[in-house]
DNA sequence: CAGTGGTCTAGACCACTTG
DNA sequence: AAGTGGTCTAGACCACTGA
């Protein structure tokens, strides 16, 4: 009752859509008709429709009308916390290595830099209740002023490591997720046997021009450690 | 120049944020000030601010002002196409099994149903250029009218299988992603050796009351097959 | 109290689509 | 030409925060 008029319009149309009274591709009644129906001004109707557009229920075609969206059921929201649930009791980060190196072919390829440019490599493990949960390797093109002091880098997130050079608002992060088998250095760092299944999350940090400014790989041990995602549509 | 006034306001404030002229937690100048600055009416200013709110740049506190958001750098958009890139050349879906069964403890637990309720089980593999890419198992509580005809179910997505009973607009999908080793039935279905690393995507379909209406597990073979996600912030 | 954001109105003009 | 959505105005009243 006390709710704003435009929210009543939102709810009314949402109900029509979820009850399948109107289906994807169908047109909504015109804005002028909605004005009469709800006895409100056109701006109020449009505010309600704007909410539905933002939430992915409808879209507009100028000169024609407002239409119900085909829901994109393949889109999910993934919450990937780079630092695990740090700052909690029993959580700890161990810094294994901070170095300036010449990039391997793979590193140079992923950071799109020539082989004579130096690269910072940071290797850490995340420990929970005494058990190593994840092994994290990050590569960042070297630049003056990059933090390489242990204290600064130990608890730093990927964006924080490059924040001096790039605004976090102008960065994009991309993930690739796959499975692999533990072996060699990775097994040792995670303290697992070779052949254990590992979840691999590859992170790439891009600047506003889509140029890589960081590349990292995280290995997660244990079948219990996984990621969760929720469908966007609500 | 020809762009609407409210978009000019959006761009101006975005630039201030990405250039870090104003930082997270800082206040934007008041709406009335923005009206004067840009020589527009308040509704136009508010339309611009609404865009910034939707895109996650700012938030409002009634009676106080508009403030720059702390960017949530842990949120990603994951595109998980349940049907793989089907309908493409060289792609094929093989239906291995459609059955009505009594649920195991695990199935009953995940679907939150008693053990005397029957369940449809659908097993499929996704084949690309003759290579089996994924093995898919889905469980759906049995109800009258559920499609169990091969033709109907072979190319059906999870939501389509339950669509007769539930509107896709009222459904939620949740994913859990982890790594495991191939073994037994899974190895055979994927035609890989035991001990191969597999990416596991567990899907749960929930109705509007958060009650499960479907549970599925997809196994992806091959180190090359993985998922990709992009940070939401733009 | 003056200032802020939240809601709403009753008009207006434009570009666009359709018959 | 009539109808549609997109933009915009110049007011208004409200509930809220802070001094």
Coordinates of C-alpha atoms (C1' of nucleotides) in Angstrom, one line a residue, chain D residues 2 7 9-14 16:
Chain D
dA2 C1' -1.2 8.2 -35.6
dT7 C1' 14.4 12.8 -23.6
dT9 C1' 11.4 20.6 -18.0
dA10 C1' 9.9 23.2 -13.9
dG11 C1' 7.7 22.7 -10.7
dA12 C1' 5.7 19.9 -6.3
dC13 C1' 5.5 17.2 -1.7
dC14 C1' 7.6 13.8 1.3
dC16 C1' 15.2 11.8 6.1

